[in-house]
Amino acid sequence: MRSYFVCCHARLMLTAYTFPYDRVHDLYQEYYRSALRSFCDANGIKYRERTGAYASALLVKLRELRHSYKLRGLMKHESACSLLDGLAGLLTRGSVRPPTSIGLYEFVTSSGETITFAIDSLDRGEICGDLAETCDLYFKSNYWPSLWYPDNVLPLPNMNPLVSRELSFFKELQRTPKTTDLFAFFRIWGGSNEVDGLEHNLSLIESLSRVPCSKFLCAYLVAGDVAALGKRLDEQGIHWTTEPMAKHELWRRAAASRLNIVRLGMHECLPWRMIDIFAMGGCPVIDYGPQTRWPIPLIEDEHYLNLHMQTGGRKRGTISDNVLRWLSDPDQPERIGRNTADYFNRHLQPAALGQHIVAQLPAAQQRMLSADRLTVA
């Protein structure tokens, strides 16, 4: 792998196109850019980011104000948003927002060819057909095996950008002593309209509350009739909140737990929380089996435990029975925790993920050359 790039590394260059004011685009691309930058730095490849911004750092500050949780009341007013958007426009050549939230990249090979590729980390399984047609490779983080994709569409893991900012913190969390059996803090929402999945998530946390073990459970209410949902949980003695948990508290509590509940995302993708648990070497327990695929497949009972809560799914007893069975064998959560830490270090930490992405590009170059020969013929 390395020899492919070292032969003439001075001519190699990777370019990422960024939009510092657009929260979704740059947030969803952040981990992948960090991965590509780490790989390029380790291999003497020039990495650059191209943007229309005159002052990227200032645009990032404006973006943070625009999407600040503390200022969410103020940002409900159209005038405040328009003011920030107008300032952003003055600091940008062209549009402050991209035509799509999918990341676009170019890689110049040692022979001078330019390979274009896209990284689509949006939650839905559908792809942008136009981009898949025009790019040499199209990486899809929420890749559904049940859907049809063109041959140049490849799977990627769904990465949490917050993890790439604090890798040393997660490394320390891998050594955290386990003091709690079970930890669960997740949004109560789901489905295409955020409310169709309410009952599934409520049923999950209600079932977990009845497991006789040491646990920390909290329902994060964000959709539907919050007052009615809170009353329902109060009647069962289940803690709930309408505020997010501070990230370091969330991660520390998770790292100290033998089992961590990770429910699938609103569009049934493996959520960012899965990366958190892998990075800290925890044992994730998902509500039902992954619907999406990563390049290196996750294996049940090796990388995660499965409650099989989907409708019509294979059952192995009640939720309480399963959790107690897993806790009765402390070697199993510990073994899975070692496996998730190893998986993260081998495949998901930035330099490793960057190597995986770039390793696919020679195949794209070969397809380009083959297409050229066919065109000439």
mmCIF file of C-alpha atoms in Angstrom:
data_model
loop_
_atom_site.group_PDB
_atom_site.id
_atom_site.type_symbol
_atom_site.label_atom_id
_atom_site.label_comp_id
_atom_site.label_asym_id
_atom_site.label_seq_id
_atom_site.Cartn_x
_atom_site.Cartn_y
_atom_site.Cartn_z
ATOM 1 C CA MET A 1 0.000 0.000 0.000
ATOM 2 C CA ARG A 2 2.637 2.541 1.059
ATOM 3 C CA SER A 3 4.913 1.810 -1.917
ATOM 4 C CA TYR A 4 2.190 2.955 -4.335
ATOM 5 C CA PHE A 5 2.480 6.483 -2.978
ATOM 6 C CA VAL A 6 6.168 6.778 -2.090
ATOM 7 C CA CYS A 7 7.453 6.219 -5.647
ATOM 8 C CA CYS A 8 6.806 9.836 -6.629
ATOM 9 C CA HIS A 9 5.209 11.406 -3.589
ATOM 10 C CA ALA A 10 6.190 14.974 -4.468
ATOM 11 C CA ARG A 11 3.564 15.041 -7.238
ATOM 12 C CA LEU A 12 0.767 13.571 -5.110
ATOM 13 C CA MET A 13 -1.857 15.957 -3.769
ATOM 14 C CA LEU A 14 -5.251 15.595 -2.140
ATOM 15 C CA THR A 15 -7.733 18.490 -2.133
ATOM 16 C CA ALA A 16 -10.831 18.782 0.064
ATOM 17 C CA TYR A 17 -13.500 21.365 -0.732
ATOM 18 C CA THR A 18 -14.858 23.060 2.382
ATOM 19 C CA PHE A 19 -17.674 25.458 3.287
ATOM 20 C CA PRO A 20 -16.838 26.843 6.752
ATOM 21 C CA TYR A 21 -20.207 28.536 7.306
ATOM 22 C CA ASP A 22 -22.309 25.504 6.427
ATOM 23 C CA ARG A 23 -22.731 23.482 9.613
ATOM 24 C CA VAL A 24 -24.031 20.253 8.101
ATOM 25 C CA HIS A 25 -21.462 20.039 5.319
ATOM 26 C CA ASP A 26 -18.321 20.702 7.328
ATOM 27 C CA LEU A 27 -19.476 18.907 10.492
ATOM 28 C CA TYR A 28 -20.415 15.747 8.598
ATOM 29 C CA GLN A 29 -17.144 15.842 6.624
ATOM 30 C CA GLU A 30 -14.880 16.737 9.553
ATOM 31 C CA TYR A 31 -13.830 13.234 10.583
ATOM 32 C CA TYR A 32 -13.131 12.166 7.008
ATOM 33 C CA ARG A 33 -11.047 15.275 6.334
ATOM 34 C CA SER A 34 -9.117 14.596 9.544
ATOM 35 C CA ALA A 35 -8.564 11.006 8.385
ATOM 36 C CA LEU A 36 -7.323 12.039 4.947
ATOM 37 C CA ARG A 37 -5.098 14.760 6.399
ATOM 38 C CA SER A 38 -3.561 12.290 8.882
ATOM 39 C CA PHE A 39 -2.824 9.790 6.135
ATOM 40 C CA CYS A 40 -1.334 12.431 3.844
ATOM 41 C CA ASP A 41 0.888 13.792 6.619
ATOM 42 C CA ALA A 42 2.173 10.303 7.391
ATOM 43 C CA ASN A 43 2.987 9.607 3.731
ATOM 44 C CA GLY A 44 4.444 12.893 2.523
ATOM 45 C CA ILE A 45 1.401 13.721 0.398
ATOM 46 C CA LYS A 46 0.340 17.340 0.070
ATOM 47 C CA TYR A 47 -3.061 17.970 1.613
ATOM 48 C CA ARG A 48 -4.976 21.195 1.066
ATOM 49 C CA GLU A 49 -8.454 22.553 1.652
ATOM 50 C CA ARG A 50 -10.052 24.819 -0.935
ATOM 51 C CA THR A 51 -12.801 27.216 0.045
ATOM 52 C CA GLY A 52 -14.462 30.360 -1.182
ATOM 53 C CA ALA A 53 -14.032 31.951 2.254
ATOM 54 C CA TYR A 54 -11.903 35.060 2.724
ATOM 55 C CA ALA A 55 -11.618 34.315 6.463
ATOM 56 C CA SER A 56 -12.419 30.691 7.330
ATOM 57 C CA ALA A 57 -11.851 31.061 11.092
ATOM 58 C CA LEU A 58 -14.257 33.993 11.309
ATOM 59 C CA LEU A 59 -16.878 32.105 9.322
ATOM 60 C CA VAL A 60 -16.574 29.192 11.744
ATOM 61 C CA LYS A 61 -17.244 31.592 14.640
ATOM 62 C CA LEU A 62 -20.302 32.969 12.861
ATOM 63 C CA ARG A 63 -21.503 29.410 12.217
ATOM 64 C CA GLU A 64 -21.130 28.580 15.906
ATOM 65 C CA LEU A 65 -23.262 31.594 16.807
ATOM 66 C CA ARG A 66 -25.837 30.670 14.157
ATOM 67 C CA HIS A 67 -26.265 27.183 15.631
ATOM 68 C CA SER A 68 -25.504 27.892 19.298
ATOM 69 C CA TYR A 69 -27.655 25.886 21.679
ATOM 70 C CA LYS A 70 -27.464 28.670 24.286
ATOM 71 C CA LEU A 71 -28.633 31.256 21.726
ATOM 72 C CA ARG A 72 -31.360 29.076 20.213
ATOM 73 C CA GLY A 73 -34.056 31.447 21.490
ATOM 74 C CA LEU A 74 -32.480 34.430 19.743
ATOM 75 C CA MET A 75 -31.848 32.433 16.569
ATOM 76 C CA LYS A 76 -35.541 31.722 16.231
ATOM 77 C CA HIS A 77 -35.845 35.293 15.014
ATOM 78 C CA GLU A 78 -35.381 35.609 11.280
ATOM 79 C CA SER A 79 -33.643 38.990 11.627
ATOM 80 C CA ALA A 80 -30.826 37.537 13.741
ATOM 81 C CA CYS A 81 -30.246 34.694 11.298
ATOM 82 C CA SER A 82 -30.375 37.069 8.329
ATOM 83 C CA LEU A 83 -27.775 39.321 9.954
ATOM 84 C CA LEU A 84 -25.327 36.452 10.426
ATOM 85 C CA ASP A 85 -26.022 35.056 6.960
ATOM 86 C CA GLY A 86 -25.385 38.498 5.466
ATOM 87 C CA LEU A 87 -22.064 38.842 7.281
ATOM 88 C CA ALA A 88 -21.085 35.359 6.108
ATOM 89 C CA GLY A 89 -21.892 36.340 2.536
ATOM 90 C CA LEU A 90 -19.512 39.301 2.742
ATOM 91 C CA LEU A 91 -16.728 36.967 3.825
ATOM 92 C CA THR A 92 -17.234 34.429 1.035
ATOM 93 C CA ARG A 93 -16.663 34.304 -2.702
ATOM 94 C CA GLY A 94 -19.779 32.824 -4.228
ATOM 95 C CA SER A 95 -22.326 30.958 -2.120
ATOM 96 C CA VAL A 96 -21.800 30.431 1.615
ATOM 97 C CA ARG A 97 -23.506 27.047 1.307
ATOM 98 C CA PRO A 98 -22.636 24.172 -1.018
ATOM 99 C CA PRO A 99 -25.086 22.751 -3.562
ATOM 100 C CA THR A 100 -25.038 19.527 -1.510
ATOM 101 C CA SER A 101 -23.865 18.463 1.951
ATOM 102 C CA ILE A 102 -21.850 15.662 0.350
ATOM 103 C CA GLY A 103 -18.091 16.222 0.501
ATOM 104 C CA LEU A 104 -16.103 16.539 -2.724
ATOM 105 C CA TYR A 105 -12.405 15.659 -3.030
ATOM 106 C CA GLU A 106 -9.701 15.420 -5.701
ATOM 107 C CA PHE A 107 -6.590 13.272 -5.667
ATOM 108 C CA VAL A 108 -3.758 13.874 -8.128
ATOM 109 C CA THR A 109 -1.815 10.642 -8.721
ATOM 110 C CA SER A 110 1.902 10.202 -9.345
ATOM 111 C CA SER A 111 1.209 9.960 -13.084
ATOM 112 C CA GLY A 112 -0.767 13.207 -13.121
ATOM 113 C CA GLU A 113 -4.324 11.830 -13.350
ATOM 114 C CA THR A 114 -6.979 13.486 -11.192
ATOM 115 C CA ILE A 115 -9.344 11.161 -9.358
ATOM 116 C CA THR A 116 -12.520 12.794 -8.050
ATOM 117 C CA PHE A 117 -14.437 11.223 -5.204
ATOM 118 C CA ALA A 118 -17.361 12.079 -2.953
ATOM 119 C CA ILE A 119 -18.025 11.198 0.680
ATOM 120 C CA ASP A 120 -21.730 11.008 1.480
ATOM 121 C CA SER A 121 -22.226 10.812 5.240
ATOM 122 C CA LEU A 122 -25.913 11.741 5.279
ATOM 123 C CA ASP A 123 -28.216 9.529 7.338
ATOM 124 C CA ARG A 124 -30.451 8.295 4.543
ATOM 125 C CA GLY A 125 -29.396 5.356 2.413
ATOM 126 C CA GLU A 126 -30.208 7.040 -0.894
ATOM 127 C CA ILE A 127 -27.335 8.589 -2.838
ATOM 128 C CA CYS A 128 -27.016 11.604 -5.120
ATOM 129 C CA GLY A 129 -27.198 9.923 -8.511
ATOM 130 C CA ASP A 130 -25.679 12.858 -10.381
ATOM 131 C CA LEU A 131 -22.586 12.882 -8.173
ATOM 132 C CA ALA A 132 -22.225 9.114 -8.309
ATOM 133 C CA GLU A 133 -22.273 9.379 -12.088
ATOM 134 C CA THR A 134 -19.722 12.202 -12.355
ATOM 135 C CA CYS A 135 -17.288 11.134 -9.590
ATOM 136 C CA ASP A 136 -14.833 8.279 -10.019
ATOM 137 C CA LEU A 137 -15.668 6.956 -6.539
ATOM 138 C CA TYR A 138 -18.583 7.655 -4.229
ATOM 139 C CA PHE A 139 -18.253 6.631 -0.577
ATOM 140 C CA LYS A 140 -21.491 6.127 1.359
ATOM 141 C CA SER A 141 -21.327 6.024 5.160
ATOM 142 C CA ASN A 142 -24.861 4.683 5.593
ATOM 143 C CA TYR A 143 -24.644 2.000 2.930
ATOM 144 C CA TRP A 144 -27.682 -0.257 2.760
ATOM 145 C CA PRO A 145 -26.983 -3.712 1.278
ATOM 146 C CA SER A 146 -30.699 -3.953 0.516
ATOM 147 C CA LEU A 147 -30.506 -0.985 -1.876
ATOM 148 C CA TRP A 148 -28.996 -0.999 -5.363
ATOM 149 C CA TYR A 149 -25.938 1.207 -5.854
ATOM 150 C CA PRO A 150 -23.687 1.735 -8.907
ATOM 151 C CA ASP A 151 -20.387 -0.171 -8.873
ATOM 152 C CA ASN A 152 -18.388 2.916 -7.890
ATOM 153 C CA VAL A 153 -20.337 3.352 -4.624
ATOM 154 C CA LEU A 154 -18.443 1.932 -1.641
ATOM 155 C CA PRO A 155 -19.341 1.730 2.076
ATOM 156 C CA LEU A 156 -17.739 3.793 4.840
ATOM 157 C CA PRO A 157 -18.355 3.841 8.605
ATOM 158 C CA ASN A 158 -20.545 6.630 9.984
ATOM 159 C CA MET A 159 -18.031 8.722 11.948
ATOM 160 C CA ASN A 160 -18.623 11.120 14.845
ATOM 161 C CA PRO A 161 -16.552 14.298 14.272
ATOM 162 C CA LEU A 162 -16.374 14.983 18.014
ATOM 163 C CA VAL A 163 -14.285 11.840 18.491
ATOM 164 C CA SER A 164 -11.546 12.993 16.118
ATOM 165 C CA ARG A 165 -11.146 16.158 18.203
ATOM 166 C CA GLU A 166 -10.479 14.244 21.434
ATOM 167 C CA LEU A 167 -8.649 11.045 20.585
ATOM 168 C CA SER A 168 -6.359 11.225 23.621
ATOM 169 C CA PHE A 169 -9.389 11.599 25.906
ATOM 170 C CA PHE A 170 -10.951 8.443 24.467
ATOM 171 C CA LYS A 171 -7.644 6.601 24.838
ATOM 172 C CA GLU A 172 -7.756 7.405 28.551
ATOM 173 C CA LEU A 173 -11.374 6.267 28.770
ATOM 174 C CA GLN A 174 -10.323 2.788 27.630
ATOM 175 C CA ARG A 175 -8.736 2.343 31.085
ATOM 176 C CA THR A 176 -11.847 3.432 33.029
ATOM 177 C CA PRO A 177 -12.903 0.958 35.796
ATOM 178 C CA LYS A 178 -16.442 -0.377 35.385
ATOM 179 C CA THR A 179 -18.697 0.784 38.223
ATOM 180 C CA THR A 180 -22.151 0.486 36.584
ATOM 181 C CA ASP A 181 -23.842 -2.423 34.834
ATOM 182 C CA LEU A 182 -25.930 -0.493 32.321
ATOM 183 C CA PHE A 183 -25.940 3.006 30.819
ATOM 184 C CA ALA A 184 -28.557 4.538 28.521
ATOM 185 C CA PHE A 185 -29.043 8.139 27.469
ATOM 186 C CA PHE A 186 -30.701 8.647 24.096
ATOM 187 C CA ARG A 187 -33.200 10.797 22.238
ATOM 188 C CA ILE A 188 -36.799 9.653 22.285
ATOM 189 C CA TRP A 189 -37.692 10.093 18.621
ATOM 190 C CA GLY A 190 -37.525 8.263 15.322
ATOM 191 C CA GLY A 191 -39.184 7.494 12.038
ATOM 192 C CA SER A 192 -39.364 9.746 9.004
ATOM 193 C CA ASN A 193 -41.237 12.463 10.950
ATOM 194 C CA GLU A 194 -39.457 12.123 14.341
ATOM 195 C CA VAL A 195 -42.585 10.837 16.122
ATOM 196 C CA ASP A 196 -43.284 7.459 14.477
ATOM 197 C CA GLY A 197 -40.426 5.962 16.485
ATOM 198 C CA LEU A 198 -41.480 7.366 19.857
ATOM 199 C CA GLU A 199 -43.190 4.210 21.083
ATOM 200 C CA HIS A 200 -40.238 2.009 20.130
ATOM 201 C CA ASN A 201 -37.816 4.167 22.092
ATOM 202 C CA LEU A 202 -40.145 4.537 25.076
ATOM 203 C CA SER A 203 -40.664 0.774 25.157
ATOM 204 C CA LEU A 204 -36.905 0.288 25.143
ATOM 205 C CA ILE A 205 -36.159 2.559 28.090
ATOM 206 C CA GLU A 206 -39.200 1.324 30.024
ATOM 207 C CA SER A 207 -38.034 -2.283 29.607
ATOM 208 C CA LEU A 208 -34.496 -1.359 30.657
ATOM 209 C CA SER A 209 -35.815 0.345 33.790
ATOM 210 C CA ARG A 210 -37.175 -2.996 34.981
ATOM 211 C CA VAL A 211 -33.833 -4.823 34.763
ATOM 212 C CA PRO A 212 -32.574 -5.526 38.306
ATOM 213 C CA CYS A 213 -29.006 -4.222 37.985
ATOM 214 C CA SER A 214 -26.992 -1.097 38.724
ATOM 215 C CA LYS A 215 -27.792 1.400 35.986
ATOM 216 C CA PHE A 216 -28.072 4.984 34.842
ATOM 217 C CA LEU A 217 -31.049 5.598 32.542
ATOM 218 C CA CYS A 218 -32.269 8.919 31.202
ATOM 219 C CA ALA A 219 -34.690 9.636 28.384
ATOM 220 C CA TYR A 220 -33.883 12.732 26.316
ATOM 221 C CA LEU A 221 -37.262 14.053 25.156
ATOM 222 C CA VAL A 222 -37.063 16.052 21.922
ATOM 223 C CA ALA A 223 -40.230 15.267 19.910
ATOM 224 C CA GLY A 224 -43.952 14.743 20.272
ATOM 225 C CA ASP A 225 -45.998 15.781 23.317
ATOM 226 C CA VAL A 226 -43.099 16.204 25.748
ATOM 227 C CA ALA A 227 -45.335 16.961 28.738
ATOM 228 C CA ALA A 228 -47.386 13.781 28.231
ATOM 229 C CA LEU A 229 -44.290 11.689 27.641
ATOM 230 C CA GLY A 230 -42.648 13.095 30.754
ATOM 231 C CA LYS A 231 -45.747 12.267 32.818
ATOM 232 C CA ARG A 232 -45.696 8.690 31.501
ATOM 233 C CA LEU A 233 -42.038 8.279 32.490
ATOM 234 C CA ASP A 234 -42.566 9.953 35.876
ATOM 235 C CA GLU A 235 -45.245 7.393 36.722
ATOM 236 C CA GLN A 236 -42.633 4.663 36.247
ATOM 237 C CA GLY A 237 -39.863 6.476 38.085
ATOM 238 C CA ILE A 238 -37.760 6.914 34.940
ATOM 239 C CA HIS A 239 -35.544 9.982 34.792
ATOM 240 C CA TRP A 240 -35.974 12.229 31.752
ATOM 241 C CA THR A 241 -34.736 15.585 30.491
ATOM 242 C CA THR A 242 -35.190 18.054 27.647
ATOM 243 C CA GLU A 243 -31.520 19.119 27.751
ATOM 244 C CA PRO A 244 -28.524 17.309 26.219
ATOM 245 C CA MET A 245 -25.938 15.841 28.556
ATOM 246 C CA ALA A 246 -22.514 17.504 28.521
ATOM 247 C CA LYS A 247 -20.318 15.431 26.235
ATOM 248 C CA HIS A 248 -17.567 14.643 28.749
ATOM 249 C CA GLU A 249 -20.107 13.551 31.361
ATOM 250 C CA LEU A 250 -21.827 11.408 28.732
ATOM 251 C CA TRP A 251 -18.572 9.746 27.707
ATOM 252 C CA ARG A 252 -17.316 9.200 31.268
ATOM 253 C CA ARG A 253 -20.580 7.599 32.359
ATOM 254 C CA ALA A 254 -20.556 5.382 29.275
ATOM 255 C CA ALA A 255 -16.932 4.339 29.809
ATOM 256 C CA ALA A 256 -17.700 3.313 33.396
ATOM 257 C CA SER A 257 -20.540 1.006 32.319
ATOM 258 C CA ARG A 258 -20.291 -2.684 31.383
ATOM 259 C CA LEU A 259 -23.109 -2.368 28.831
ATOM 260 C CA ASN A 260 -24.010 0.684 26.742
ATOM 261 C CA ILE A 261 -27.341 1.031 24.978
ATOM 262 C CA VAL A 262 -26.975 2.357 21.423
ATOM 263 C CA ARG A 263 -30.237 2.524 19.533
ATOM 264 C CA LEU A 264 -30.204 2.873 15.752
ATOM 265 C CA GLY A 265 -30.525 6.373 14.320
ATOM 266 C CA MET A 266 -33.709 8.003 13.102
ATOM 267 C CA HIS A 267 -33.119 6.626 9.592
ATOM 268 C CA GLU A 268 -31.958 3.244 10.977
ATOM 269 C CA CYS A 269 -28.286 4.029 10.460
ATOM 270 C CA LEU A 270 -25.586 3.084 12.936
ATOM 271 C CA PRO A 271 -25.390 6.379 14.856
ATOM 272 C CA TRP A 272 -22.399 8.465 15.901
ATOM 273 C CA ARG A 273 -22.769 7.035 19.421
ATOM 274 C CA MET A 274 -21.479 3.726 18.071
ATOM 275 C CA ILE A 275 -18.141 5.397 17.302
ATOM 276 C CA ASP A 276 -18.005 6.854 20.820
ATOM 277 C CA ILE A 277 -18.352 3.396 22.346
ATOM 278 C CA PHE A 278 -15.792 1.837 20.002
ATOM 279 C CA ALA A 279 -13.268 4.610 20.681
ATOM 280 C CA MET A 280 -13.540 4.081 24.454
ATOM 281 C CA GLY A 281 -13.445 0.292 24.148
ATOM 282 C CA GLY A 282 -16.975 -0.202 25.443
ATOM 283 C CA CYS A 283 -19.563 -2.910 24.876
ATOM 284 C CA PRO A 284 -22.465 -1.563 22.763
ATOM 285 C CA VAL A 285 -25.939 -3.084 23.019
ATOM 286 C CA ILE A 286 -28.110 -2.148 20.041
ATOM 287 C CA ASP A 287 -31.888 -2.337 19.898
ATOM 288 C CA TYR A 288 -31.845 -4.396 16.705
ATOM 289 C CA GLY A 289 -29.396 -5.549 14.079
ATOM 290 C CA PRO A 290 -27.499 -3.095 11.827
ATOM 291 C CA GLN A 291 -29.327 -2.276 8.614
ATOM 292 C CA THR A 292 -26.255 -0.627 7.097
ATOM 293 C CA ARG A 293 -22.826 -2.067 6.297
ATOM 294 C CA TRP A 294 -19.303 -0.886 7.011
ATOM 295 C CA PRO A 295 -16.275 -1.929 4.911
ATOM 296 C CA ILE A 296 -15.135 -4.282 7.700
ATOM 297 C CA PRO A 297 -18.428 -5.859 8.835
ATOM 298 C CA LEU A 298 -19.480 -5.727 12.473
ATOM 299 C CA ILE A 299 -20.231 -9.140 13.940
ATOM 300 C CA GLU A 300 -22.869 -9.825 16.576
ATOM 301 C CA ASP A 301 -21.457 -11.124 19.885
ATOM 302 C CA GLU A 302 -17.985 -9.981 18.801
ATOM 303 C CA HIS A 303 -18.468 -6.237 18.296
ATOM 304 C CA TYR A 304 -21.918 -5.680 19.785
ATOM 305 C CA LEU A 305 -24.809 -7.340 21.592
ATOM 306 C CA ASN A 306 -28.294 -7.323 20.085
ATOM 307 C CA LEU A 307 -31.679 -6.935 21.790
ATOM 308 C CA HIS A 308 -33.553 -7.889 18.572
ATOM 309 C CA MET A 309 -36.328 -5.377 19.179
ATOM 310 C CA GLN A 310 -37.340 -4.896 15.547
ATOM 311 C CA THR A 311 -40.820 -5.985 14.534
ATOM 312 C CA GLY A 312 -40.761 -9.640 13.550
ATOM 313 C CA GLY A 313 -37.161 -9.995 14.660
ATOM 314 C CA ARG A 314 -35.554 -13.104 16.081
ATOM 315 C CA LYS A 315 -36.079 -13.185 19.852
ATOM 316 C CA ARG A 316 -33.820 -14.681 22.508
ATOM 317 C CA GLY A 317 -35.958 -13.894 25.526
ATOM 318 C CA THR A 318 -37.022 -10.619 27.082
ATOM 319 C CA ILE A 319 -34.834 -7.546 27.322
ATOM 320 C CA SER A 320 -34.380 -8.160 31.045
ATOM 321 C CA ASP A 321 -33.440 -11.801 30.459
ATOM 322 C CA ASN A 322 -30.857 -10.838 27.851
ATOM 323 C CA VAL A 323 -29.248 -8.081 29.903
ATOM 324 C CA LEU A 324 -29.021 -10.283 32.991
ATOM 325 C CA ARG A 325 -27.571 -13.133 30.931
ATOM 326 C CA TRP A 326 -24.876 -10.868 29.532
ATOM 327 C CA LEU A 327 -24.070 -9.461 32.961
ATOM 328 C CA SER A 328 -23.841 -12.942 34.462
ATOM 329 C CA ASP A 329 -20.829 -13.605 32.248
ATOM 330 C CA PRO A 330 -18.502 -10.628 32.887
ATOM 331 C CA ASP A 331 -15.958 -12.000 30.419
ATOM 332 C CA GLN A 332 -18.327 -11.357 27.502
ATOM 333 C CA PRO A 333 -18.684 -7.543 27.890
ATOM 334 C CA GLU A 334 -14.955 -7.298 28.643
ATOM 335 C CA ARG A 335 -14.065 -9.327 25.550
ATOM 336 C CA ILE A 336 -16.358 -7.247 23.334
ATOM 337 C CA GLY A 337 -14.830 -4.096 24.814
ATOM 338 C CA ARG A 338 -11.367 -5.294 23.829
ATOM 339 C CA ASN A 339 -12.670 -6.103 20.353
ATOM 340 C CA THR A 340 -14.249 -2.663 19.854
ATOM 341 C CA ALA A 341 -11.070 -0.882 20.982
ATOM 342 C CA ASP A 342 -9.015 -3.028 18.607
ATOM 343 C CA TYR A 343 -11.476 -2.396 15.765
ATOM 344 C CA PHE A 344 -11.276 1.346 16.338
ATOM 345 C CA ASN A 345 -7.480 1.353 16.438
ATOM 346 C CA ARG A 346 -7.160 -0.794 13.311
ATOM 347 C CA HIS A 347 -9.888 0.664 11.134
ATOM 348 C CA LEU A 348 -11.445 3.851 12.510
ATOM 349 C CA GLN A 349 -8.755 6.053 14.029
ATOM 350 C CA PRO A 350 -8.049 8.853 11.534
ATOM 351 C CA ALA A 351 -4.832 7.644 9.889
ATOM 352 C CA ALA A 352 -6.227 4.117 9.449
ATOM 353 C CA LEU A 353 -9.507 5.335 7.966
ATOM 354 C CA GLY A 354 -7.633 7.738 5.701
ATOM 355 C CA GLN A 355 -5.468 4.875 4.452
ATOM 356 C CA HIS A 356 -8.565 2.813 3.714
ATOM 357 C CA ILE A 357 -10.141 5.637 1.679
ATOM 358 C CA VAL A 358 -7.012 6.379 -0.351
ATOM 359 C CA ALA A 359 -6.357 2.667 -0.902
ATOM 360 C CA GLN A 360 -9.547 2.493 -2.978
ATOM 361 C CA LEU A 361 -8.362 5.214 -5.369
ATOM 362 C CA PRO A 362 -5.984 3.067 -7.506
ATOM 363 C CA ALA A 363 -9.006 0.968 -8.463
ATOM 364 C CA ALA A 364 -10.760 4.157 -9.570
ATOM 365 C CA GLN A 365 -7.687 5.132 -11.591
ATOM 366 C CA GLN A 366 -7.723 1.747 -13.308
ATOM 367 C CA ARG A 367 -11.393 2.195 -14.192
ATOM 368 C CA MET A 368 -10.553 5.616 -15.638
ATOM 369 C CA LEU A 369 -7.821 4.165 -17.820
ATOM 370 C CA SER A 370 -10.076 1.343 -18.959
ATOM 371 C CA ALA A 371 -12.811 3.833 -19.849
ATOM 372 C CA ASP A 372 -10.314 5.914 -21.832
ATOM 373 C CA ARG A 373 -9.237 2.886 -23.840
ATOM 374 C CA LEU A 374 -12.866 2.028 -24.572
ATOM 375 C CA THR A 375 -13.567 5.586 -25.680
ATOM 376 C CA VAL A 376 -10.567 5.644 -28.040
ATOM 377 C CA ALA A 377 -11.511 2.295 -29.492
#
